[in-house]
Coordinates of N, CA and C in Angstrom, one line a residue:
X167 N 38.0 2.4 -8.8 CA 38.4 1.3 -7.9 C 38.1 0.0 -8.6
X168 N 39.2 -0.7 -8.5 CA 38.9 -2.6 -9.5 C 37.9 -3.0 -8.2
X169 N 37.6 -4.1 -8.7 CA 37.6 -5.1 -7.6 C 35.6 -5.1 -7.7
X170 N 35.1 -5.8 -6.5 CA 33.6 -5.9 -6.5 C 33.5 -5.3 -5.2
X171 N 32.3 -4.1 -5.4 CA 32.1 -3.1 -4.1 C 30.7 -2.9 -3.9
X172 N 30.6 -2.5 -2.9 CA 29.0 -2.3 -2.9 C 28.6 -0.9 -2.6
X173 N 27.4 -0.4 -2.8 CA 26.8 0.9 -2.6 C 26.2 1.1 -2.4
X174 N 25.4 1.6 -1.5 CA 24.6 1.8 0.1 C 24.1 3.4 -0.1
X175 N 23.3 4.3 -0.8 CA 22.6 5.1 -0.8 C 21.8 5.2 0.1
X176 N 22.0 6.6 1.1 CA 21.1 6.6 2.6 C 20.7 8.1 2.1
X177 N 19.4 8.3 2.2 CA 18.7 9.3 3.0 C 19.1 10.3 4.1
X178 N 18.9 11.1 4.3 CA 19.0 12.2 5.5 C 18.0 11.5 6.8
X179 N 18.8 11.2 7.7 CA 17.5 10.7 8.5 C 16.2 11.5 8.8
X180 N 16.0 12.6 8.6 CA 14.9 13.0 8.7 C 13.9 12.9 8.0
X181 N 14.5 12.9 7.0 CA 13.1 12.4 5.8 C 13.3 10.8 5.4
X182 N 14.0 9.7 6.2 CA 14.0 8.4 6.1 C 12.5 7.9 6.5
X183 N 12.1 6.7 6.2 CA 10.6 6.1 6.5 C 9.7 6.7 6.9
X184 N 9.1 7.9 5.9 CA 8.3 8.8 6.5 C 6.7 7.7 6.3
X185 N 7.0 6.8 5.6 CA 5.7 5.8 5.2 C 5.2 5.0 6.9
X186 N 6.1 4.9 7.5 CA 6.3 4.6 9.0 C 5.8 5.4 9.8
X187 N 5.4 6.5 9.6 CA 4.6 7.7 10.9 C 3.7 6.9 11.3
X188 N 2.8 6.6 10.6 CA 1.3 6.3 11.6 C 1.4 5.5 12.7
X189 N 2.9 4.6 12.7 CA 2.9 3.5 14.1 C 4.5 3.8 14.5
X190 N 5.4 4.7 14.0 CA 6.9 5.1 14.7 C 7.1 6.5 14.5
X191 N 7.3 7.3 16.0 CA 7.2 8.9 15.6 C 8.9 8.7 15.3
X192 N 9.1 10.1 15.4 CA 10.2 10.6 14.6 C 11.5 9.8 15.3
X193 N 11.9 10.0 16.3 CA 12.9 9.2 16.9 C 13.0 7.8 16.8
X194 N 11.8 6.9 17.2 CA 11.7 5.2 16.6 C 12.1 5.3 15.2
X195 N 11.7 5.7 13.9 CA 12.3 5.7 13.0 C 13.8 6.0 12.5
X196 N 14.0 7.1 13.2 CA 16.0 7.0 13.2 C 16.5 6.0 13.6
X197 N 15.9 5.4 14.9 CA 16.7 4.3 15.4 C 16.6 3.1 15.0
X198 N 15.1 3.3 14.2 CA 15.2 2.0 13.3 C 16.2 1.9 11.6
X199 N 16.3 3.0 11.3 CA 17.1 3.1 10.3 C 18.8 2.9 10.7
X200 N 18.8 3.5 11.7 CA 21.0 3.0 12.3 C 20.6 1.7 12.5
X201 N 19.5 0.9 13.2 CA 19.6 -0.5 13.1 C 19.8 -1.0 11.9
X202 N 19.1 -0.7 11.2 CA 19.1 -1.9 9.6 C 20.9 -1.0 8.9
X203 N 20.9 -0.1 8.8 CA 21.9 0.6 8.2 C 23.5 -0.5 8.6
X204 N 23.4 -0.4 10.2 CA 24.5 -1.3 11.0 C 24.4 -3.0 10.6
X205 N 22.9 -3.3 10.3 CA 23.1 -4.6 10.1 C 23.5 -5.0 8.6
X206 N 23.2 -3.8 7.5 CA 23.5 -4.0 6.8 C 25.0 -4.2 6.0
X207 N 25.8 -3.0 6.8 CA 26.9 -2.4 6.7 C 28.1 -3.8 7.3
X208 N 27.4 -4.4 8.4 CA 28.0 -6.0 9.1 C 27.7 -6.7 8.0
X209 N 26.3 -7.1 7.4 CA 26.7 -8.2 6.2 C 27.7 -8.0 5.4
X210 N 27.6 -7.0 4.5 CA 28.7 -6.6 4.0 C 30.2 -6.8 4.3
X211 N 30.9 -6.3 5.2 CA 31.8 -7.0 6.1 C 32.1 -8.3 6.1
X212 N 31.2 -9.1 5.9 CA 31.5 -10.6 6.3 C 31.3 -11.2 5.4
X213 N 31.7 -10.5 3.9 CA 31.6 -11.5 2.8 C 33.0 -10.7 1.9
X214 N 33.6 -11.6 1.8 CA 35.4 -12.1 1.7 C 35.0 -11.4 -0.3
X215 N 34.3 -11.7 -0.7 CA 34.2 -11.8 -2.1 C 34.7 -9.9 -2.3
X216 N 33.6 -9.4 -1.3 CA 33.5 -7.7 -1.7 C 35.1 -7.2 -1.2
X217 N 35.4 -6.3 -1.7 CA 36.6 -5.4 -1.7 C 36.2 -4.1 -1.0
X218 N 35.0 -3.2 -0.7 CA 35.2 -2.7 -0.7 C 33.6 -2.5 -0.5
X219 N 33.0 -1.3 0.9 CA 31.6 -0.8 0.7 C 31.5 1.0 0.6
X220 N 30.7 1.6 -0.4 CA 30.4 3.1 -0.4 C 29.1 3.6 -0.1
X221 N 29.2 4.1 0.8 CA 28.3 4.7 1.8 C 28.1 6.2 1.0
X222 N 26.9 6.9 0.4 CA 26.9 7.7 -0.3 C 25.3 8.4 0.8
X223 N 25.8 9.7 1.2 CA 25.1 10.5 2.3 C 25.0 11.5 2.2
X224 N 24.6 12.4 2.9 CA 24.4 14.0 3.3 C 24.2 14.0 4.7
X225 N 24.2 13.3 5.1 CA 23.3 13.2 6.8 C 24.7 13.0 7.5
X226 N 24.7 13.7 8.8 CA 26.2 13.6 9.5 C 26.2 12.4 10.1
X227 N 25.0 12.0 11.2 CA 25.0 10.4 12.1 C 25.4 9.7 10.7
X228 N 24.5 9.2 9.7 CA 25.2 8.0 8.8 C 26.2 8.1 8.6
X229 N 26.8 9.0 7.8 CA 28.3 9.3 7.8 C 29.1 8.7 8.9
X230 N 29.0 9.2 10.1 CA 29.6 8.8 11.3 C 29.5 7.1 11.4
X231 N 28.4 6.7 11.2 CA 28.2 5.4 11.3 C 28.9 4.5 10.0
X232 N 28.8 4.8 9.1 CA 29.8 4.5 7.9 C 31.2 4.4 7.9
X233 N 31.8 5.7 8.4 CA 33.1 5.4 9.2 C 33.4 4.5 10.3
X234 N 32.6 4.1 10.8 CA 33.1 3.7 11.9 C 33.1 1.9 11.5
X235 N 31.7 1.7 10.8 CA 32.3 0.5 10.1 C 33.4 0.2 9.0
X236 N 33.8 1.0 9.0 CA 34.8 1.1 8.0 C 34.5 1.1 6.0
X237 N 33.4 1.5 6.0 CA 33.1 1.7 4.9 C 33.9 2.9 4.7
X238 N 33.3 3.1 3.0 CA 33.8 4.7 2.2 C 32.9 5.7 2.1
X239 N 33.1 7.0 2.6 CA 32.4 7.5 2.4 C 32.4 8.9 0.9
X240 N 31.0 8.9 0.5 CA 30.8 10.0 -1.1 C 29.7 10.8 -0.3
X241 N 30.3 11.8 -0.2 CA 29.5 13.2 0.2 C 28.2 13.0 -0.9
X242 N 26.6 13.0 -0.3 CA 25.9 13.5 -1.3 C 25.4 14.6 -1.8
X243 N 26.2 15.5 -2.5 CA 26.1 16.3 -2.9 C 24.9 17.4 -3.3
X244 N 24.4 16.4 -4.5 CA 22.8 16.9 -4.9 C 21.8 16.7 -4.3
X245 N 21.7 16.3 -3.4 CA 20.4 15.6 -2.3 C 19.6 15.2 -3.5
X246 N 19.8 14.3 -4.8 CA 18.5 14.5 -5.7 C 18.0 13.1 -6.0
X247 N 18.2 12.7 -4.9 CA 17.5 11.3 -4.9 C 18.4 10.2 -5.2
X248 N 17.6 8.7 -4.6 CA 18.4 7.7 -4.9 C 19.2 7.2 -5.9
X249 N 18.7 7.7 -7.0 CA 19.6 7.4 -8.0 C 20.7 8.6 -8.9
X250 N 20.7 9.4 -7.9 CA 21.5 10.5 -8.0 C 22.4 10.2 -7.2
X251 N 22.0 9.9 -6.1 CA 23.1 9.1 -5.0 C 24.2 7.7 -5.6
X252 N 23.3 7.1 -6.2 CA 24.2 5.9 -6.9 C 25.3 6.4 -8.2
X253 N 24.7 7.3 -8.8 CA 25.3 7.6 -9.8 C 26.7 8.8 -9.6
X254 N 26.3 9.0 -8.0 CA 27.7 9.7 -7.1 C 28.5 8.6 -7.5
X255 N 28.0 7.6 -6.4 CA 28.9 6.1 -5.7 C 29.6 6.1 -6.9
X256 N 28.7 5.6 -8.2 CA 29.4 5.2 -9.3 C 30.5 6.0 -9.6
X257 N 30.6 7.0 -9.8 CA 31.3 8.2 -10.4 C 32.6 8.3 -9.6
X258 N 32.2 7.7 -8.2 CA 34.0 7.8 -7.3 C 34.3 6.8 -7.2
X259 N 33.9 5.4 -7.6 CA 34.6 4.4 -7.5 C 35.0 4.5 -9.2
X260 N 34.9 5.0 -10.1 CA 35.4 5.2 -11.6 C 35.3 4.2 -12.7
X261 N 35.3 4.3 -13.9 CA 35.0 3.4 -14.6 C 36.4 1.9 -14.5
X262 N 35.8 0.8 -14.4 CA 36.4 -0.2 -14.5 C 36.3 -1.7 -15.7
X263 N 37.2 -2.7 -15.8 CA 36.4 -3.0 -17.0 C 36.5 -4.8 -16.2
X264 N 36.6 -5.0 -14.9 CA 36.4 -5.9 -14.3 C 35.6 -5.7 -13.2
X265 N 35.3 -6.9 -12.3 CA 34.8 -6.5 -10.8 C 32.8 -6.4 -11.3
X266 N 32.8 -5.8 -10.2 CA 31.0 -5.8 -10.7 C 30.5 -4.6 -9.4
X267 N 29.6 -4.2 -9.3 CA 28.9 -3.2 -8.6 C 28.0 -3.8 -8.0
X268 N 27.8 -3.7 -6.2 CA 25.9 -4.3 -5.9 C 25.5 -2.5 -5.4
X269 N 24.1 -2.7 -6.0 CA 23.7 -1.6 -5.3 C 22.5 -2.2 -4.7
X270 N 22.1 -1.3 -3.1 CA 21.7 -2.1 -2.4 C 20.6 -0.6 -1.5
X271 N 19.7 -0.3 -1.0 CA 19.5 0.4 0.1 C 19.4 -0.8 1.8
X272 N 19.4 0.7 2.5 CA 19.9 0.5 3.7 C 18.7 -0.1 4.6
X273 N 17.6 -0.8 3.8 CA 16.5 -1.1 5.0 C 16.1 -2.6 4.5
X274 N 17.2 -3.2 3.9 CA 17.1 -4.7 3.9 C 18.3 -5.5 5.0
X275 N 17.7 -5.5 6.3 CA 18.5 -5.7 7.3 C 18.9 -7.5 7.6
X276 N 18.0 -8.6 7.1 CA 17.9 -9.5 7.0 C 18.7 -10.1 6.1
X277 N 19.0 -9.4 5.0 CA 20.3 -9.4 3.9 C 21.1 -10.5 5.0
X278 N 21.9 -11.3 4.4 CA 22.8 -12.5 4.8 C 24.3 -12.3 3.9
X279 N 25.3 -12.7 4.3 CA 26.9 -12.9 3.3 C 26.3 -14.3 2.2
X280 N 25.8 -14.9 2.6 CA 25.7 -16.1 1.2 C 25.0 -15.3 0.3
X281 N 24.2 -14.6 0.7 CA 23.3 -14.0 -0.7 C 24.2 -12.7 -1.1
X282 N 24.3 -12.4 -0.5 CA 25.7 -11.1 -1.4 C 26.6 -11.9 -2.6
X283 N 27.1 -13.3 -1.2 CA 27.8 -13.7 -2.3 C 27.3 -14.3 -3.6
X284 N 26.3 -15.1 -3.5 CA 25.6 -15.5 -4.6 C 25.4 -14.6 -5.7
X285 N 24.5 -13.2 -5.6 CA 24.7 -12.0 -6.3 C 26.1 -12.1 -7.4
X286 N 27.1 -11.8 -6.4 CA 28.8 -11.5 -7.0 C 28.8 -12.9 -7.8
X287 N 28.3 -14.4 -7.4 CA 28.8 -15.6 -8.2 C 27.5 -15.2 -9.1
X288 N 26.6 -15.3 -9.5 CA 25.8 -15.1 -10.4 C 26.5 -13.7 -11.5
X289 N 27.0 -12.9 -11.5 CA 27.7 -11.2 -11.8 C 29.0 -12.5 -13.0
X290 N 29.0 -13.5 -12.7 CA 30.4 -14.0 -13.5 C 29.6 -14.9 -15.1
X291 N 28.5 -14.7 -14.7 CA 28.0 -15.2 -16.3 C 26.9 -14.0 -16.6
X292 N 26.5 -13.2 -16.0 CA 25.7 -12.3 -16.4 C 26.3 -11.1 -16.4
X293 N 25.6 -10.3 -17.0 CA 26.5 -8.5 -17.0 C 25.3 -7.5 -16.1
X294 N 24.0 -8.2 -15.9 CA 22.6 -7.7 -15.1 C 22.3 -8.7 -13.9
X295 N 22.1 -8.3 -12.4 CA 22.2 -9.4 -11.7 C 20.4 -8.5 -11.0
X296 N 19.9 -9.1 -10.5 CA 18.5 -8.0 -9.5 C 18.0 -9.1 -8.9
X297 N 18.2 -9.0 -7.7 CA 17.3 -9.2 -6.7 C 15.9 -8.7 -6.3
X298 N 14.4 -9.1 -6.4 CA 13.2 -8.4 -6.5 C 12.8 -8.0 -4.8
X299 N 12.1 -7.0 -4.6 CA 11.5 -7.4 -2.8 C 10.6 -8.0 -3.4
X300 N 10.6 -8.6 -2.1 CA 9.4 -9.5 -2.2 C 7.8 -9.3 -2.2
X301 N 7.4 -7.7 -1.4 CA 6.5 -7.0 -1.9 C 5.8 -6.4 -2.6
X302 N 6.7 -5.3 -2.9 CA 6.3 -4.4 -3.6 C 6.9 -3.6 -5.0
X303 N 7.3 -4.9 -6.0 CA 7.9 -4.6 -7.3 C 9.3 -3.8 -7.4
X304 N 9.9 -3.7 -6.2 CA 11.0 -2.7 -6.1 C 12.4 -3.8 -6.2
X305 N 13.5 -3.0 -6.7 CA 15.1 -3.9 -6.8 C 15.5 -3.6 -5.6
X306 N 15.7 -4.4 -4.7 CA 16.4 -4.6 -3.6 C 18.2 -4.9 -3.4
X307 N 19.0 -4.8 -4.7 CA 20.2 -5.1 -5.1 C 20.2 -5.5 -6.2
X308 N 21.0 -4.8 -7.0 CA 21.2 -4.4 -8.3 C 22.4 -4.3 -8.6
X309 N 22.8 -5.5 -9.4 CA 24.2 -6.1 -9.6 C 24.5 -5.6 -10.9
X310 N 25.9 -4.9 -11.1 CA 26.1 -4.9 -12.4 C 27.7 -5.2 -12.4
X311 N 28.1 -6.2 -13.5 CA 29.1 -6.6 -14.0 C 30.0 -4.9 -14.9
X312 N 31.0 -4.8 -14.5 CA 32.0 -4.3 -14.9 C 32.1 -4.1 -16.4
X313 N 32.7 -3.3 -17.2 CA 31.5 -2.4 -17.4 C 30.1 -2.2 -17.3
X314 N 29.4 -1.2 -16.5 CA 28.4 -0.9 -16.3 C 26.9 -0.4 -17.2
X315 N 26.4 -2.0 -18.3 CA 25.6 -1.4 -18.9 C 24.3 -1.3 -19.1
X316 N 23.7 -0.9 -17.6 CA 22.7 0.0 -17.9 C 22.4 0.5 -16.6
X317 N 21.7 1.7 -16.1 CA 22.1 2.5 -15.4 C 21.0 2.5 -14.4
X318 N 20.8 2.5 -12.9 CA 19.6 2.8 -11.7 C 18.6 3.1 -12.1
X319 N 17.9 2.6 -11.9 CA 15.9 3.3 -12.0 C 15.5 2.7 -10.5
X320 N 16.4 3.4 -9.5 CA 15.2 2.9 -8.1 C 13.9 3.7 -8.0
X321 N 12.9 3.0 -7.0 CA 12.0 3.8 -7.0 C 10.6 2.7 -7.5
X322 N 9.5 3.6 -7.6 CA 8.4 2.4 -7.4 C 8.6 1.6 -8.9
X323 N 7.9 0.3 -8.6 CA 8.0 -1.0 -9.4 C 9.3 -0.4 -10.5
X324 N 10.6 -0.4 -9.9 CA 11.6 -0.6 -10.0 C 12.4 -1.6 -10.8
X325 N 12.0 -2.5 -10.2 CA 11.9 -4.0 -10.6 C 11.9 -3.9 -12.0
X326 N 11.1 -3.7 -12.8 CA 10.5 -3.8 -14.0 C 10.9 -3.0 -14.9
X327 N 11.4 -2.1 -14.5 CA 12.1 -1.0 -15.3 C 13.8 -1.2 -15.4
X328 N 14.4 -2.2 -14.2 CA 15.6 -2.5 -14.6 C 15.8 -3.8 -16.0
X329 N 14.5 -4.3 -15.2 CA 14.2 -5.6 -16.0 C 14.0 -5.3 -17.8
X330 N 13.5 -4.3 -18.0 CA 12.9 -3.9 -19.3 C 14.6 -3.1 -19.5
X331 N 15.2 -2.5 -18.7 CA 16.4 -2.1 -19.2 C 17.5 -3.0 -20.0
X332 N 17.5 -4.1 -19.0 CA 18.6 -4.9 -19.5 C 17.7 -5.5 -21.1
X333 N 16.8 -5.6 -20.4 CA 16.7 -6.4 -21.8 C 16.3 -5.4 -23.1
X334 N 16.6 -3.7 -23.2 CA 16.8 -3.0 -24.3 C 18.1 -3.1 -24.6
X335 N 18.9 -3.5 -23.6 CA 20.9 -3.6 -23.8 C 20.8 -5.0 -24.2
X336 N 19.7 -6.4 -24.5 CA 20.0 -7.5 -25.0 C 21.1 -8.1 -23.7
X337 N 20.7 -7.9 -22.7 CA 20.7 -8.8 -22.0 C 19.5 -9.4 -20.8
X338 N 20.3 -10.8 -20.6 CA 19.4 -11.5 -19.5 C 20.1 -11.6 -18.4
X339 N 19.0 -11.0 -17.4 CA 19.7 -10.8 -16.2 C 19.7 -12.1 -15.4
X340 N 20.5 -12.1 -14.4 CA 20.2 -13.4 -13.3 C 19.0 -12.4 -12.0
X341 N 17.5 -13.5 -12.4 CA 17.1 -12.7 -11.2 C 17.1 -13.6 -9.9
X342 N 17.4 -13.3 -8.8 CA 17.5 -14.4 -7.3 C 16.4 -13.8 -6.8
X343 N 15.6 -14.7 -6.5 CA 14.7 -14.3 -5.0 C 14.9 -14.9 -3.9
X344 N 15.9 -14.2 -3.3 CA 15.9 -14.4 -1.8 C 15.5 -13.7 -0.5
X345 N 15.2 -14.8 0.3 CA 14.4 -14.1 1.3 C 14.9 -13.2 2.2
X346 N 16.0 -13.1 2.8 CA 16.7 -12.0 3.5 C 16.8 -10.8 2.9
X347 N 17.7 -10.5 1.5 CA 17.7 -9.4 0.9 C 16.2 -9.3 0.0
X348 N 15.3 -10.0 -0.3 CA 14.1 -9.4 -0.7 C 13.1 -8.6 0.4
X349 N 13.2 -8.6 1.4 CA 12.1 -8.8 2.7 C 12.8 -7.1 3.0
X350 N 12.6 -5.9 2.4 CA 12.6 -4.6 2.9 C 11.6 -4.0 4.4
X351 N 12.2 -2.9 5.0 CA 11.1 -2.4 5.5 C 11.0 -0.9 5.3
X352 N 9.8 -0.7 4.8 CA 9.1 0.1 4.3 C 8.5 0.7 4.6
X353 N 7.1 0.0 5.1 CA 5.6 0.1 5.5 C 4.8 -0.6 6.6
X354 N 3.9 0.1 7.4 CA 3.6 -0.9 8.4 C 3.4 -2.1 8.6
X355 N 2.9 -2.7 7.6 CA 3.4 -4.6 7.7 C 4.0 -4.9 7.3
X356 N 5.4 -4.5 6.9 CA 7.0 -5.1 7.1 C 7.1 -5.2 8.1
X357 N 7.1 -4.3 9.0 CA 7.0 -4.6 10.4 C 7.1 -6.1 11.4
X358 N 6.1 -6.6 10.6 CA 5.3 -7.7 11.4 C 6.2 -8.8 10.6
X359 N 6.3 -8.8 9.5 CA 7.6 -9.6 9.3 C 8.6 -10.5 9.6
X360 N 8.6 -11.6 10.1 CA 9.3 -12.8 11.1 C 10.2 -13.1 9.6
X361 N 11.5 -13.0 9.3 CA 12.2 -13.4 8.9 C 13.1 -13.9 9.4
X362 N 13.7 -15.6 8.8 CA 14.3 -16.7 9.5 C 15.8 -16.1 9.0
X363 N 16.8 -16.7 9.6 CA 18.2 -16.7 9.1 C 18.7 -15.8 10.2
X364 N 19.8 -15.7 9.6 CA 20.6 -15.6 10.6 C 21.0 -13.6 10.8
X365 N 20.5 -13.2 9.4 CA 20.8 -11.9 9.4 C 19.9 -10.5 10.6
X366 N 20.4 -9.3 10.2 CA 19.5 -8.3 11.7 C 19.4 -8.3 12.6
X367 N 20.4 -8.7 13.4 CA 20.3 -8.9 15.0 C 20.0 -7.3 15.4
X368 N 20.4 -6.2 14.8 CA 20.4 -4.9 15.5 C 19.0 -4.5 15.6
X369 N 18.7 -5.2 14.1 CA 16.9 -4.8 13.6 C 16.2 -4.9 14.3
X370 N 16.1 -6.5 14.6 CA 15.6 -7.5 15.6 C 15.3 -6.8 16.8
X371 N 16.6 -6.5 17.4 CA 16.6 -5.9 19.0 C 15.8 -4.7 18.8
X372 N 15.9 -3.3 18.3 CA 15.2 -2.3 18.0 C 13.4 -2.5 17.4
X373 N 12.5 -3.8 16.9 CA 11.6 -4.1 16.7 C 10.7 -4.6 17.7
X374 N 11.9 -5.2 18.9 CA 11.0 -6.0 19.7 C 11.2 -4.9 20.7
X375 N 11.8 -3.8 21.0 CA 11.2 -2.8 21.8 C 10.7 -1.5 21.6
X376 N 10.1 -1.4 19.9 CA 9.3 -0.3 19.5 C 8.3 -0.4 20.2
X377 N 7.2 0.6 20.0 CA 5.3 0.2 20.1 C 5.1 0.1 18.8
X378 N 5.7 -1.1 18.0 CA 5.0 -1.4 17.0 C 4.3 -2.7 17.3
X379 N 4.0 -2.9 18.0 CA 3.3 -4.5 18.4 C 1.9 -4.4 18.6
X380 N 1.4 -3.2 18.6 CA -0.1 -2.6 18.3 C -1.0 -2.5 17.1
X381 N -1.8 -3.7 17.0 CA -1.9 -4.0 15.9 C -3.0 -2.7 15.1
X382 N -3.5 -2.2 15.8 CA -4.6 -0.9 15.6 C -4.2 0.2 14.8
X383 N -3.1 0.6 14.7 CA -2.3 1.5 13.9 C -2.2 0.8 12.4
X384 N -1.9 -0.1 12.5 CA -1.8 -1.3 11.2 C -2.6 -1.1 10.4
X385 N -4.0 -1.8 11.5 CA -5.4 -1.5 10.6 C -6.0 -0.2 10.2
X386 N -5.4 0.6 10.8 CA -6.2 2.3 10.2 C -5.2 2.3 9.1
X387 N -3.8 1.7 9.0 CA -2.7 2.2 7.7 C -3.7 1.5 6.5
X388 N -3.6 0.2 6.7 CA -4.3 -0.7 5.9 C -6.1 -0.2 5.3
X389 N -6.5 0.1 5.9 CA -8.0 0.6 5.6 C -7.8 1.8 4.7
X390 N -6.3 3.0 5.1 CA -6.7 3.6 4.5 C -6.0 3.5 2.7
X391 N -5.3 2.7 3.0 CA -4.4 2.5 1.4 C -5.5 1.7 0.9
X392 N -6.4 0.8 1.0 CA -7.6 0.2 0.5 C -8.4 1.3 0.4
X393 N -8.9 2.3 0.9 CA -9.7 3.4 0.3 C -9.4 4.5 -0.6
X394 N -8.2 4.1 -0.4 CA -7.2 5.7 -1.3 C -7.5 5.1 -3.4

């Protein structure tokens, strides 16, 4: 497929935000995942630049929810992780020698259309584009210019391993830190997280009527990642 598209690797909702048990049992967490998934799948939508979004799953609700936004959907095949998932996406949108790729996961809900598009305008001098989170050393969108040279490393301090990629292929990437698409949720103090803009309305609504507003669960997550 020409053009500039994006790729959205989801999880099976069952095993999505298992880092979230100590303060969202199993249901709060699905519903928080179709929220960010919907808000993400709407940013996307509403930036004129992209051609095109690939929703790459195993799980039947995302699927269903992918269609319905009108995304594409890539059967995930291997269930063998995120970057087996991307390297689906890749594989069915096929090699091209224009356009550029974002890859992105589904729990950066605050994501905005200006910062997508900035990504895609930054993708026209660079051939490596990465966006950092803002916590925890991970690529939160991962831009790559047409032909695609060099290849996913999601996963912990992520970040640094795309970073050290590009620059064994001699290139310099454009890094953006922005606040919408850096601000993931992950872990119990994402949660708490007040991000401005305009993005996540679905997030938004589904956070303010969790029981995540209990700050006690927080502090036993927090005590015990300081002891571990």
């Amino acid at each position: 497929m020409s053009g500039n598209w994006a790729i959205v690797p989801v999880k099976r909702l069952e095993h999505a935000k298992s880092r979230l048990a100590l303060v969202l049992d199993a249901q709060e967490r699905r519903q928080l995942v179709r929220a960010m998934l919907s808000d993400v799948l709407d940013t996307l939508l509403r930036v004129s630049q992209l051609d095109g979004i690939v929703v790459v799953t195993s799980d039947g609700e995302v699927s269903r929810l992918a269609r319905q936004a009108g995304a594409h959907l890539v059967p995930d095949i291997r269930e063998a992780g995120t970057n087996e998932a991307v390297r689906q996406g890749l594989a069915w949108l096929g090699s091209q020698q224009n356009g550029c790729r974002l890859i992105m996961p589904a729990d950066i809900p605050f994501l905005t259309p200006g910062e997508v598009a900035n990504v895609i305008s930054s993708l026209r001098s660079h051939d490596v584009a990465l966006v950092p989170a803002l916590r925890d050393g991970g690529t939160n969108i991962l831009g790559l210019r047409c032909p695609a040279r060099i290849e996913a490393a999601f996963g912990e301090e992520s970040f640094a391993r795309h970073l050290a990629a590009a620059r064994a292929a001699a290139i310099t990437p454009a890094i953006l830190d922005l606040d919408g698409a850096g601000h993931d949720i992950d872990v119990p103090t994402d949660l708490f997280h007040s991000s401005g803009g305009e993005g996540g309305a679905r997030t938004r609504a589904v956070l303010s009527q969790l029981s995540c507003g209990n700050p006690v669960p927080v502090a036993v997550w927090m005590n015990e990642e300081l002891e571990s």
